[in-house]
C-alpha positions as YAML, in Angstrom:
chain: A
units: angstrom
residues:
- id: 1
  name: UNK
  ca: [17.14, 89.89, 0.40]
- id: 2
  name: UNK
  ca: [21.20, 89.73, 0.19]
- id: 3
  name: UNK
  ca: [22.06, 89.90, -3.45]
- id: 4
  name: UNK
  ca: [25.46, 88.55, -5.32]
- id: 5
  name: UNK
  ca: [26.35, 88.31, -1.37]
- id: 6
  name: UNK
  ca: [29.09, 85.93, -0.80]
- id: 7
  name: UNK
  ca: [31.58, 84.98, 2.02]
- id: 8
  name: UNK
  ca: [29.35, 86.13, 5.02]
- id: 9
  name: UNK
  ca: [28.53, 84.23, 8.66]
- id: 10
  name: UNK
  ca: [25.43, 84.51, 10.33]
- id: 11
  name: UNK
  ca: [26.30, 84.67, 14.24]
- id: 12
  name: UNK
  ca: [22.27, 85.00, 15.09]
- id: 13
  name: UNK
  ca: [19.22, 84.35, 13.29]
- id: 14
  name: UNK
  ca: [15.51, 84.07, 14.66]
- id: 15
  name: UNK
  ca: [12.64, 81.77, 12.52]
- id: 16
  name: UNK
  ca: [9.47, 82.33, 13.50]
- id: 17
  name: UNK
  ca: [8.03, 79.09, 12.31]
- id: 18
  name: UNK
  ca: [4.47, 79.21, 14.02]
- id: 19
  name: UNK
  ca: [2.66, 80.54, 11.37]
- id: 20
  name: UNK
  ca: [4.27, 76.86, 9.42]
- id: 21
  name: UNK
  ca: [3.64, 74.80, 12.07]
- id: 22
  name: UNK
  ca: [0.44, 75.93, 12.21]
- id: 23
  name: UNK
  ca: [-0.64, 75.60, 8.98]
- id: 24
  name: UNK
  ca: [1.15, 71.74, 8.87]
- id: 25
  name: UNK
  ca: [-1.19, 71.04, 11.98]
- id: 26
  name: UNK
  ca: [-4.22, 72.27, 10.42]
- id: 27
  name: UNK
  ca: [-3.80, 70.35, 7.11]
- id: 28
  name: UNK
  ca: [-3.32, 67.17, 9.67]
- id: 29
  name: UNK
  ca: [-6.11, 67.79, 11.84]
- id: 30
  name: UNK
  ca: [-7.89, 68.19, 8.21]
- id: 31
  name: UNK
  ca: [-7.63, 65.01, 6.73]
- id: 32
  name: UNK
  ca: [-9.73, 62.20, 6.50]
- id: 33
  name: UNK
  ca: [-9.42, 59.11, 8.59]
- id: 34
  name: UNK
  ca: [-11.20, 56.95, 6.04]
- id: 35
  name: UNK
  ca: [-11.34, 53.41, 8.63]
- id: 36
  name: UNK
  ca: [-13.38, 56.14, 11.10]
- id: 37
  name: UNK
  ca: [-15.71, 57.19, 8.46]
- id: 38
  name: UNK
  ca: [-16.47, 53.20, 7.99]
- id: 39
  name: UNK
  ca: [-16.86, 52.61, 11.50]
- id: 40
  name: UNK
  ca: [-18.92, 55.59, 12.04]
- id: 41
  name: UNK
  ca: [-21.18, 53.62, 9.31]
- id: 42
  name: UNK
  ca: [-21.55, 50.25, 10.40]
- id: 43
  name: UNK
  ca: [-24.12, 48.51, 12.09]
- id: 44
  name: UNK
  ca: [-22.57, 46.94, 14.89]
- id: 45
  name: UNK
  ca: [-25.79, 45.34, 16.21]
- id: 46
  name: UNK
  ca: [-26.14, 43.16, 13.17]
- id: 47
  name: UNK
  ca: [-22.78, 41.06, 14.27]
- id: 48
  name: UNK
  ca: [-23.22, 37.52, 14.89]
- id: 49
  name: UNK
  ca: [-21.33, 38.35, 18.16]
- id: 50
  name: UNK
  ca: [-22.96, 41.40, 18.87]
- id: 51
  name: UNK
  ca: [-23.96, 42.21, 22.22]
- id: 52
  name: UNK
  ca: [-27.25, 43.51, 21.08]
- id: 53
  name: UNK
  ca: [-27.43, 39.65, 20.00]
- id: 54
  name: UNK
  ca: [-26.90, 38.48, 23.06]
- id: 55
  name: UNK
  ca: [-28.20, 34.68, 23.53]
- id: 56
  name: UNK
  ca: [-28.94, 34.71, 20.24]
- id: 57
  name: UNK
  ca: [-31.20, 31.32, 18.99]
- id: 58
  name: UNK
  ca: [-28.99, 28.69, 17.51]
- id: 59
  name: UNK
  ca: [-29.15, 24.51, 16.79]
- id: 60
  name: UNK
  ca: [-28.67, 22.38, 19.96]
- id: 61
  name: UNK
  ca: [-26.00, 19.47, 19.27]
- id: 62
  name: UNK
  ca: [-28.45, 16.94, 18.23]
- id: 63
  name: UNK
  ca: [-30.83, 18.98, 16.43]
- id: 64
  name: UNK
  ca: [-30.48, 19.84, 12.53]
- id: 65
  name: UNK
  ca: [-28.12, 17.99, 11.86]
- id: 66
  name: UNK
  ca: [-28.67, 16.84, 8.64]
- id: 67
  name: UNK
  ca: [-29.26, 20.65, 6.94]
- id: 68
  name: UNK
  ca: [-26.30, 21.81, 8.89]
- id: 69
  name: UNK
  ca: [-23.71, 19.06, 7.18]
- id: 70
  name: UNK
  ca: [-25.09, 20.57, 4.19]
- id: 71
  name: UNK
  ca: [-24.92, 23.48, 4.87]
- id: 72
  name: UNK
  ca: [-21.20, 23.20, 5.84]
- id: 73
  name: UNK
  ca: [-20.45, 20.90, 2.84]
- id: 74
  name: UNK
  ca: [-21.40, 23.69, 0.72]
- id: 75
  name: UNK
  ca: [-19.32, 26.05, 2.02]
- id: 76
  name: UNK
  ca: [-16.15, 23.78, 2.08]
- id: 77
  name: UNK
  ca: [-16.29, 22.71, -1.34]
- id: 78
  name: UNK
  ca: [-14.78, 26.15, -2.87]
- id: 79
  name: UNK
  ca: [-14.40, 23.97, -6.44]
- id: 80
  name: UNK
  ca: [-18.68, 23.91, -6.71]
- id: 81
  name: UNK
  ca: [-19.79, 26.21, -8.85]
- id: 82
  name: UNK
  ca: [-22.84, 28.11, -7.10]
- id: 83
  name: UNK
  ca: [-21.29, 30.14, -4.80]
- id: 84
  name: UNK
  ca: [-25.03, 31.61, -3.45]
- id: 85
  name: UNK
  ca: [-26.68, 29.38, -1.17]
- id: 86
  name: UNK
  ca: [-30.29, 30.41, -0.29]
- id: 87
  name: UNK
  ca: [-31.98, 28.84, 2.32]
- id: 88
  name: UNK
  ca: [-35.91, 29.84, 2.61]
- id: 89
  name: UNK
  ca: [-38.41, 28.63, 5.18]
- id: 90
  name: UNK
  ca: [-41.54, 29.79, 7.06]
- id: 91
  name: UNK
  ca: [-40.98, 32.19, 10.11]
- id: 92
  name: UNK
  ca: [-40.24, 30.52, 13.13]
- id: 93
  name: UNK
  ca: [-38.91, 27.47, 10.97]
- id: 94
  name: UNK
  ca: [-35.11, 27.78, 12.64]
- id: 95
  name: UNK
  ca: [-33.11, 29.87, 9.92]
- id: 96
  name: UNK
  ca: [-31.53, 32.42, 12.26]
- id: 97
  name: UNK
  ca: [-30.53, 29.64, 14.37]
- id: 98
  name: UNK
  ca: [-29.34, 27.84, 11.59]
- id: 99
  name: UNK
  ca: [-27.51, 31.05, 10.21]
- id: 100
  name: UNK
  ca: [-26.12, 31.63, 13.78]
- id: 101
  name: UNK
  ca: [-24.28, 28.10, 14.46]
- id: 102
  name: UNK
  ca: [-22.94, 28.60, 10.89]
- id: 103
  name: UNK
  ca: [-21.28, 31.77, 12.20]
- id: 104
  name: UNK
  ca: [-20.05, 30.43, 14.80]
- id: 105
  name: UNK
  ca: [-18.72, 27.25, 13.50]
- id: 106
  name: UNK
  ca: [-16.85, 29.36, 10.69]
- id: 107
  name: UNK
  ca: [-15.77, 32.20, 13.26]
- id: 108
  name: UNK
  ca: [-14.12, 29.25, 15.02]
- id: 109
  name: UNK
  ca: [-12.71, 28.00, 12.16]
- id: 110
  name: UNK
  ca: [-11.53, 31.63, 10.38]
- id: 111
  name: UNK
  ca: [-13.19, 31.29, 7.34]
- id: 112
  name: UNK
  ca: [-16.18, 34.27, 8.46]
- id: 113
  name: UNK
  ca: [-15.50, 36.95, 5.90]
- id: 114
  name: UNK
  ca: [-18.37, 38.85, 7.28]
- id: 115
  name: UNK
  ca: [-21.97, 38.50, 8.87]
- id: 116
  name: UNK
  ca: [-25.15, 40.30, 9.02]
- id: 117
  name: UNK
  ca: [-28.53, 39.84, 10.55]
- id: 118
  name: UNK
  ca: [-31.35, 42.43, 9.59]
- id: 119
  name: UNK
  ca: [-33.81, 42.86, 12.10]
- id: 120
  name: UNK
  ca: [-37.32, 44.38, 11.93]
- id: 121
  name: UNK
  ca: [-37.56, 45.89, 15.14]
- id: 122
  name: UNK
  ca: [-33.86, 47.49, 15.09]
- id: 123
  name: UNK
  ca: [-33.46, 50.85, 12.90]
- id: 124
  name: UNK
  ca: [-30.24, 50.19, 12.48]
- id: 125
  name: UNK
  ca: [-30.22, 46.85, 10.54]
- id: 126
  name: UNK
  ca: [-33.79, 47.04, 9.20]
- id: 127
  name: UNK
  ca: [-32.86, 48.38, 6.05]
- id: 128
  name: UNK
  ca: [-29.56, 48.57, 3.40]
- id: 129
  name: UNK
  ca: [-28.25, 51.60, 4.68]
- id: 130
  name: UNK
  ca: [-25.44, 50.54, 7.21]
- id: 131
  name: UNK
  ca: [-25.26, 46.40, 4.99]
- id: 132
  name: UNK
  ca: [-22.16, 47.73, 2.99]
- id: 133
  name: UNK
  ca: [-19.99, 49.52, 5.18]
- id: 134
  name: UNK
  ca: [-21.00, 46.54, 7.79]
- id: 135
  name: UNK
  ca: [-19.39, 43.74, 5.01]
- id: 136
  name: UNK
  ca: [-16.46, 45.88, 3.87]
- id: 137
  name: UNK
  ca: [-15.54, 46.26, 7.41]
- id: 138
  name: UNK
  ca: [-15.13, 42.75, 8.81]
- id: 139
  name: UNK
  ca: [-13.62, 41.61, 5.41]
- id: 140
  name: UNK
  ca: [-10.92, 44.63, 5.83]
- id: 141
  name: UNK
  ca: [-10.12, 42.89, 9.41]
- id: 142
  name: UNK
  ca: [-9.41, 40.15, 8.50]
- id: 143
  name: UNK
  ca: [-6.68, 41.58, 6.36]
- id: 144
  name: UNK
  ca: [-4.14, 44.78, 6.98]
- id: 145
  name: UNK
  ca: [-3.66, 45.51, 3.32]
- id: 146
  name: UNK
  ca: [-7.47, 45.47, 2.81]
- id: 147
  name: UNK
  ca: [-8.30, 47.73, 5.43]
- id: 148
  name: UNK
  ca: [-6.20, 50.14, 4.15]
- id: 149
  name: UNK
  ca: [-6.91, 50.12, 0.90]
- id: 150
  name: UNK
  ca: [-10.32, 50.51, 2.30]
- id: 151
  name: UNK
  ca: [-9.53, 53.25, 3.96]
- id: 152
  name: UNK
  ca: [-8.11, 55.01, 1.52]
- id: 153
  name: UNK
  ca: [-10.77, 54.54, -0.75]
- id: 154
  name: UNK
  ca: [-13.56, 56.28, 1.84]
- id: 155
  name: UNK
  ca: [-10.69, 59.25, 2.02]
- id: 156
  name: UNK
  ca: [-10.72, 59.78, -2.06]
- id: 157
  name: UNK
  ca: [-14.52, 59.54, -1.37]
- id: 158
  name: UNK
  ca: [-16.07, 60.34, 1.45]
- id: 159
  name: UNK
  ca: [-19.69, 60.64, 0.20]
- id: 160
  name: UNK
  ca: [-19.69, 56.92, -0.64]
- id: 161
  name: UNK
  ca: [-21.60, 56.29, 1.86]
- id: 162
  name: UNK
  ca: [-24.52, 58.33, 0.22]
- id: 163
  name: UNK
  ca: [-24.22, 56.50, -2.91]
- id: 164
  name: UNK
  ca: [-26.01, 53.27, -3.84]
- id: 165
  name: UNK
  ca: [-25.96, 50.30, -2.70]
- id: 166
  name: UNK
  ca: [-24.40, 48.69, -5.90]
- id: 167
  name: UNK
  ca: [-21.51, 51.51, -6.38]
- id: 168
  name: UNK
  ca: [-20.72, 51.40, -2.46]
- id: 169
  name: UNK
  ca: [-20.13, 47.26, -2.93]
- id: 170
  name: UNK
  ca: [-18.42, 47.62, -6.00]
- id: 171
  name: UNK
  ca: [-15.86, 50.93, -4.27]
- id: 172
  name: UNK
  ca: [-15.43, 49.27, -0.94]
- id: 173
  name: UNK
  ca: [-15.18, 45.67, -2.08]
- id: 174
  name: UNK
  ca: [-14.77, 44.61, -5.52]
- id: 175
  name: UNK
  ca: [-11.99, 46.46, -6.31]
- id: 176
  name: UNK
  ca: [-9.91, 47.06, -3.24]
- id: 177
  name: UNK
  ca: [-10.44, 43.02, -3.21]
- id: 178
  name: UNK
  ca: [-9.48, 42.11, -6.87]
- id: 179
  name: UNK
  ca: [-6.50, 44.81, -6.74]
- id: 180
  name: UNK
  ca: [-4.72, 43.13, -3.61]
- id: 181
  name: UNK
  ca: [-4.78, 40.04, -5.58]
- id: 182
  name: UNK
  ca: [-3.77, 41.02, -8.64]
- id: 183
  name: UNK
  ca: [-0.62, 42.71, -6.63]
- id: 184
  name: UNK
  ca: [-0.15, 39.30, -5.01]
- id: 185
  name: UNK
  ca: [-0.69, 41.08, -1.14]
- id: 186
  name: UNK
  ca: [-3.94, 38.86, -0.75]
- id: 187
  name: UNK
  ca: [-4.54, 35.08, -1.34]
- id: 188
  name: UNK
  ca: [-7.94, 34.51, -2.35]
- id: 189
  name: UNK
  ca: [-7.47, 31.17, -1.54]
- id: 190
  name: UNK
  ca: [-6.79, 31.36, 1.92]
- id: 191
  name: UNK
  ca: [-9.05, 34.92, 2.58]
- id: 192
  name: UNK
  ca: [-12.21, 33.91, 4.79]
- id: 193
  name: UNK
  ca: [-14.30, 33.34, 2.45]
- id: 194
  name: UNK
  ca: [-17.45, 33.22, 3.79]
- id: 195
  name: UNK
  ca: [-20.62, 35.84, 3.79]
- id: 196
  name: UNK
  ca: [-23.64, 35.24, 5.91]
- id: 197
  name: UNK
  ca: [-26.66, 37.69, 6.06]
- id: 198
  name: UNK
  ca: [-29.37, 36.45, 7.58]
- id: 199
  name: UNK
  ca: [-33.74, 37.84, 7.63]
- id: 200
  name: UNK
  ca: [-33.48, 39.32, 3.97]
- id: 201
  name: UNK
  ca: [-37.13, 39.43, 4.39]
- id: 202
  name: UNK
  ca: [-36.17, 41.68, 7.83]
- id: 203
  name: UNK
  ca: [-35.15, 44.89, 5.55]
- id: 204
  name: UNK
  ca: [-37.63, 47.29, 4.68]
- id: 205
  name: UNK
  ca: [-39.27, 47.10, 0.95]
- id: 206
  name: UNK
  ca: [-39.19, 44.22, -1.27]
- id: 207
  name: UNK
  ca: [-37.60, 46.60, -3.73]
- id: 208
  name: UNK
  ca: [-34.68, 46.84, -1.60]
- id: 209
  name: UNK
  ca: [-34.56, 43.42, -1.15]
- id: 210
  name: UNK
  ca: [-34.57, 42.82, -4.52]
- id: 211
  name: UNK
  ca: [-31.33, 45.52, -4.97]
- id: 212
  name: UNK
  ca: [-29.42, 43.68, -2.16]
- id: 213
  name: UNK
  ca: [-29.68, 40.59, -4.18]
- id: 214
  name: UNK
  ca: [-29.39, 42.36, -7.77]
- id: 215
  name: UNK
  ca: [-26.26, 43.68, -6.34]
- id: 216
  name: UNK
  ca: [-24.47, 40.48, -5.09]
- id: 217
  name: UNK
  ca: [-25.41, 39.69, -8.33]
- id: 218
  name: UNK
  ca: [-24.06, 41.71, -10.15]
- id: 219
  name: UNK
  ca: [-20.75, 42.64, -7.73]
- id: 220
  name: UNK
  ca: [-19.79, 39.63, -6.09]
- id: 221
  name: UNK
  ca: [-20.78, 36.63, -8.69]
- id: 222
  name: UNK
  ca: [-20.39, 38.11, -11.62]
- id: 223
  name: UNK
  ca: [-17.14, 39.30, -10.65]
- id: 224
  name: UNK
  ca: [-15.50, 35.67, -9.93]
- id: 225
  name: UNK
  ca: [-15.07, 36.72, -6.18]
- id: 226
  name: UNK
  ca: [-13.70, 33.72, -3.74]
- id: 227
  name: UNK
  ca: [-16.46, 34.74, -1.33]
- id: 228
  name: UNK
  ca: [-19.79, 32.09, -0.73]
- id: 229
  name: UNK
  ca: [-22.80, 34.13, -0.18]
- id: 230
  name: UNK
  ca: [-25.10, 32.08, 2.51]
- id: 231
  name: UNK
  ca: [-28.63, 33.90, 2.69]
- id: 232
  name: UNK
  ca: [-31.40, 32.80, 4.90]
- id: 233
  name: UNK
  ca: [-35.25, 34.47, 4.81]
- id: 234
  name: UNK
  ca: [-38.91, 34.21, 4.65]
- id: 235
  name: UNK
  ca: [-39.88, 33.40, 0.73]
- id: 236
  name: UNK
  ca: [-41.30, 36.83, -0.08]
- id: 237
  name: UNK
  ca: [-41.48, 37.81, -3.42]
- id: 238
  name: UNK
  ca: [-38.30, 39.60, -4.42]
- id: 239
  name: UNK
  ca: [-36.42, 36.38, -3.45]
- id: 240
  name: UNK
  ca: [-39.21, 34.01, -4.90]
- id: 241
  name: UNK
  ca: [-39.05, 35.83, -7.98]
- id: 242
  name: UNK
  ca: [-35.39, 35.70, -8.05]
- id: 243
  name: UNK
  ca: [-34.91, 31.84, -7.37]
- id: 244
  name: UNK
  ca: [-38.50, 30.87, -9.12]
- id: 245
  name: UNK
  ca: [-37.67, 27.88, -12.43]
- id: 246
  name: UNK
  ca: [-40.82, 29.34, -14.14]
- id: 247
  name: UNK
  ca: [-40.36, 31.92, -15.21]
- id: 248
  name: UNK
  ca: [-36.62, 31.58, -14.91]
- id: 249
  name: UNK
  ca: [-35.47, 34.48, -12.02]
- id: 250
  name: UNK
  ca: [-31.80, 35.71, -12.32]
- id: 251
  name: UNK
  ca: [-30.48, 33.84, -9.76]
- id: 252
  name: UNK
  ca: [-32.00, 30.13, -10.34]
- id: 253
  name: UNK
  ca: [-28.92, 29.14, -12.12]
- id: 254
  name: UNK
  ca: [-26.33, 30.49, -9.98]
- id: 255
  name: UNK
  ca: [-28.20, 29.81, -6.51]
- id: 256
  name: UNK
  ca: [-28.18, 26.47, -4.11]
- id: 257
  name: UNK
  ca: [-31.54, 26.81, -2.80]
- id: 258
  name: UNK
  ca: [-32.58, 24.92, 0.10]
- id: 259
  name: UNK
  ca: [-36.13, 24.99, 0.71]
- id: 260
  name: UNK
  ca: [-36.15, 24.43, 5.03]
- id: 261
  name: UNK
  ca: [-40.10, 23.72, 5.13]
- id: 262
  name: UNK
  ca: [-40.72, 20.98, 2.12]
- id: 263
  name: UNK
  ca: [-36.93, 19.05, 2.73]
- id: 264
  name: UNK
  ca: [-36.41, 18.60, 6.35]
- id: 265
  name: UNK
  ca: [-39.05, 17.55, 9.30]
- id: 266
  name: UNK
  ca: [-37.81, 19.23, 12.44]
- id: 267
  name: UNK
  ca: [-40.85, 17.07, 14.20]
- id: 268
  name: UNK
  ca: [-38.00, 14.91, 15.76]
- id: 269
  name: UNK
  ca: [-35.42, 17.94, 16.24]
- id: 270
  name: UNK
  ca: [-37.67, 19.84, 18.28]
- id: 271
  name: UNK
  ca: [-39.18, 16.36, 20.05]
- id: 272
  name: UNK
  ca: [-35.21, 15.81, 21.40]
- id: 273
  name: UNK
  ca: [-35.03, 20.17, 22.37]
- id: 274
  name: UNK
  ca: [-38.07, 20.01, 24.31]
- id: 275
  name: UNK
  ca: [-37.36, 16.86, 26.14]
- id: 276
  name: UNK
  ca: [-33.31, 18.11, 27.18]
- id: 277
  name: UNK
  ca: [-34.15, 22.12, 27.91]
- id: 278
  name: UNK
  ca: [-37.35, 20.44, 30.09]
- id: 279
  name: UNK
  ca: [-35.43, 18.28, 32.48]
- id: 280
  name: UNK
  ca: [-32.65, 20.71, 32.52]
- id: 281
  name: UNK
  ca: [-35.38, 23.03, 33.87]
- id: 282
  name: UNK
  ca: [-36.66, 20.19, 36.21]
- id: 283
  name: UNK
  ca: [-33.05, 19.34, 37.35]
- id: 284
  name: UNK
  ca: [-32.75, 23.15, 38.56]
- id: 285
  name: UNK
  ca: [-35.96, 23.87, 39.58]
- id: 286
  name: UNK
  ca: [-36.72, 24.04, 43.19]
- id: 287
  name: UNK
  ca: [-40.15, 22.30, 42.29]
- id: 288
  name: UNK
  ca: [-39.38, 18.78, 43.57]
- id: 289
  name: UNK
  ca: [-42.34, 17.70, 41.21]
- id: 290
  name: UNK
  ca: [-40.33, 18.76, 38.50]
- id: 291
  name: UNK
  ca: [-37.07, 17.14, 39.78]
- id: 292
  name: UNK
  ca: [-39.20, 13.75, 39.23]
- id: 293
  name: UNK
  ca: [-37.70, 11.79, 36.12]
- id: 294
  name: UNK
  ca: [-41.18, 11.25, 35.16]
- id: 295
  name: UNK
  ca: [-42.21, 14.96, 34.49]
- id: 296
  name: UNK
  ca: [-42.56, 16.31, 32.20]
- id: 297
  name: UNK
  ca: [-44.39, 13.36, 30.64]
- id: 298
  name: UNK
  ca: [-44.48, 11.90, 27.25]
- id: 299
  name: UNK
  ca: [-47.81, 13.37, 26.55]
- id: 300
  name: UNK
  ca: [-47.14, 16.78, 27.00]
- id: 301
  name: UNK
  ca: [-44.42, 16.23, 25.21]
- id: 302
  name: UNK
  ca: [-46.18, 15.26, 22.30]
- id: 303
  name: UNK
  ca: [-49.19, 18.00, 22.92]
- id: 304
  name: UNK
  ca: [-46.30, 20.17, 22.51]
- id: 305
  name: UNK
  ca: [-44.73, 18.62, 18.90]
- id: 306
  name: UNK
  ca: [-47.98, 18.83, 17.49]
- id: 307
  name: UNK
  ca: [-48.77, 22.31, 18.50]
- id: 308
  name: UNK
  ca: [-45.66, 23.70, 17.34]
- id: 309
  name: UNK
  ca: [-46.01, 22.61, 13.55]
- id: 310
  name: UNK
  ca: [-42.71, 21.84, 12.77]
- id: 311
  name: UNK
  ca: [-41.80, 25.28, 14.05]
- id: 312
  name: UNK
  ca: [-39.25, 26.15, 16.07]
- id: 313
  name: UNK
  ca: [-39.59, 29.23, 17.07]
- id: 314
  name: UNK
  ca: [-43.10, 27.82, 19.02]
- id: 315
  name: UNK
  ca: [-40.82, 25.60, 20.88]
- id: 316
  name: UNK
  ca: [-38.63, 28.45, 21.97]
- id: 317
  name: UNK
  ca: [-40.97, 30.23, 22.84]
- id: 318
  name: UNK
  ca: [-42.57, 27.52, 25.26]
- id: 319
  name: UNK
  ca: [-38.90, 26.70, 26.43]
- id: 320
  name: UNK
  ca: [-38.36, 31.13, 27.27]
- id: 321
  name: UNK
  ca: [-41.90, 31.25, 29.20]
- id: 322
  name: UNK
  ca: [-40.68, 28.11, 31.44]
- id: 323
  name: UNK
  ca: [-37.43, 29.43, 31.80]
- id: 324
  name: UNK
  ca: [-38.73, 32.31, 34.74]
- id: 325
  name: UNK
  ca: [-36.78, 31.58, 37.59]
- id: 326
  name: UNK
  ca: [-39.42, 32.77, 39.99]
- id: 327
  name: UNK
  ca: [-42.15, 30.47, 38.24]
- id: 328
  name: UNK
  ca: [-42.78, 26.79, 38.65]
- id: 329
  name: UNK
  ca: [-42.00, 24.87, 35.29]
- id: 330
  name: UNK
  ca: [-44.14, 22.41, 36.35]
- id: 331
  name: UNK
  ca: [-47.28, 25.20, 36.59]
- id: 332
  name: UNK
  ca: [-46.26, 26.93, 33.50]
- id: 333
  name: UNK
  ca: [-45.74, 23.70, 31.66]
- id: 334
  name: UNK
  ca: [-49.74, 22.97, 32.99]
- id: 335
  name: UNK
  ca: [-50.65, 26.69, 31.56]
- id: 336
  name: UNK
  ca: [-49.20, 26.09, 28.34]
- id: 337
  name: UNK
  ca: [-51.09, 22.89, 27.71]
- id: 338
  name: UNK
  ca: [-53.84, 23.84, 28.90]
- id: 339
  name: UNK
  ca: [-53.79, 27.26, 27.55]
- id: 340
  name: UNK
  ca: [-56.62, 28.15, 24.28]
- id: 341
  name: UNK
  ca: [-56.46, 31.03, 22.07]
- id: 342
  name: UNK
  ca: [-59.57, 31.93, 23.11]
- id: 343
  name: UNK
  ca: [-59.26, 31.41, 26.55]
- id: 344
  name: UNK
  ca: [-59.50, 34.39, 29.16]
- id: 345
  name: UNK
  ca: [-56.37, 33.41, 31.08]
- id: 346
  name: UNK
  ca: [-53.78, 36.13, 32.52]
- id: 347
  name: UNK
  ca: [-50.87, 34.22, 31.84]
- id: 348
  name: UNK
  ca: [-49.88, 34.74, 28.36]
- id: 349
  name: UNK
  ca: [-47.21, 32.34, 27.36]
- id: 350
  name: UNK
  ca: [-47.42, 33.16, 23.46]
- id: 351
  name: UNK
  ca: [-47.14, 36.77, 23.81]
- id: 352
  name: UNK
  ca: [-43.72, 36.92, 21.86]
- id: 353
  name: UNK
  ca: [-45.69, 34.54, 18.74]
- id: 354
  name: UNK
  ca: [-48.86, 37.12, 18.92]
- id: 355
  name: UNK
  ca: [-46.04, 40.09, 18.17]
- id: 356
  name: UNK
  ca: [-44.09, 38.11, 15.36]
- id: 357
  name: UNK
  ca: [-47.07, 36.70, 13.62]
- id: 358
  name: UNK
  ca: [-49.21, 39.82, 13.71]
- id: 359
  name: UNK
  ca: [-46.06, 41.87, 12.48]
- id: 360
  name: UNK
  ca: [-46.03, 39.58, 9.19]
- id: 361
  name: UNK
  ca: [-49.67, 39.81, 8.94]
- id: 362
  name: UNK
  ca: [-49.71, 43.12, 8.88]
- id: 363
  name: UNK
  ca: [-47.05, 43.60, 6.86]
- id: 364
  name: UNK
  ca: [-48.75, 41.89, 3.62]
- id: 365
  name: UNK
  ca: [-51.81, 43.14, 4.52]
- id: 366
  name: UNK
  ca: [-50.03, 46.47, 3.86]
- id: 367
  name: UNK
  ca: [-48.81, 45.29, 0.55]
- id: 368
  name: UNK
  ca: [-51.55, 44.14, -0.67]
- id: 369
  name: UNK
  ca: [-53.43, 47.33, 0.04]
- id: 370
  name: UNK
  ca: [-50.62, 48.96, -1.43]
- id: 371
  name: UNK
  ca: [-51.05, 46.84, -4.66]
- id: 372
  name: UNK
  ca: [-54.89, 47.32, -4.77]
- id: 373
  name: UNK
  ca: [-54.68, 51.03, -4.72]
- id: 374
  name: UNK
  ca: [-52.20, 50.69, -7.38]
- id: 375
  name: UNK
  ca: [-54.43, 48.78, -9.77]
- id: 376
  name: UNK
  ca: [-57.43, 50.84, -8.71]
...
């Protein structure tokens, strides 16, 4: 503009910087915020302390003591070779209550890395869409450097949430964690190391259940990360085939397997649970009959225990039905004890159980029909 000019003064100058500022603002506004993207892809309903799971089932202090101690011992023994624990049991055996109890204990002890509770009836947590982002988010919240690394990773690959969960797990969890451990920014020995996954059987599709188990093996176990992973599920095909000894499943040697129905008799726990809860209902009831020390009778308790057949869900359903404040617990207990499947009673104390087992049987029917169709 001024070729070869020297020794001159500029009295005043006006520079129009609006265009430059506009470009800077546009660039900043177009910048991807990785952490915000992650938050948009999590399932908050799946958290152990989510408001969507208000008052979730959990174990009373003097119930499930043996199995709870076994779970806690396994979690605390970080030197044990098996870093995956699979607990299987029938529907209603109390798996979710145990998971919730363990989640709360681990959270109180500051060792809970993440938790994910599947639910077949909740579209935000009945498939694999949100599980890896939800796990990554919780882990990131435990360590600021890990959070920043995960966010930057997403900014570099904003399509990560559309990829296979194995790629998601490697990209959002494994690689950031290993990088920070290698740089010394993260101490693997003090990082919250417990990952809980409840209700794998409620994830839609056996192939998807198998995909998650395979991802856990290849990403978390094969990479020798410090996490101890506790999965609870009904013994459906994906879980059985992975844990079976004959033919040997790919998790047989790697997993510590607890079979609730085989190893632990819940009868005594159910009896104590019913005695305590019904007496508590009686003490708060306006019905004076319920306030009597003779209520409930031992005979009534034993009838309920026998009807439960070792399934905690039955006992929990009984207590929930009897907890209706506008009704007498005495009358509701009488309804339950006298109820028969073939009766025409208007009261439906076991409607929740009917729905639970109807869904299980319906799913099984669909699977068998699909197998028959494929064979044909």
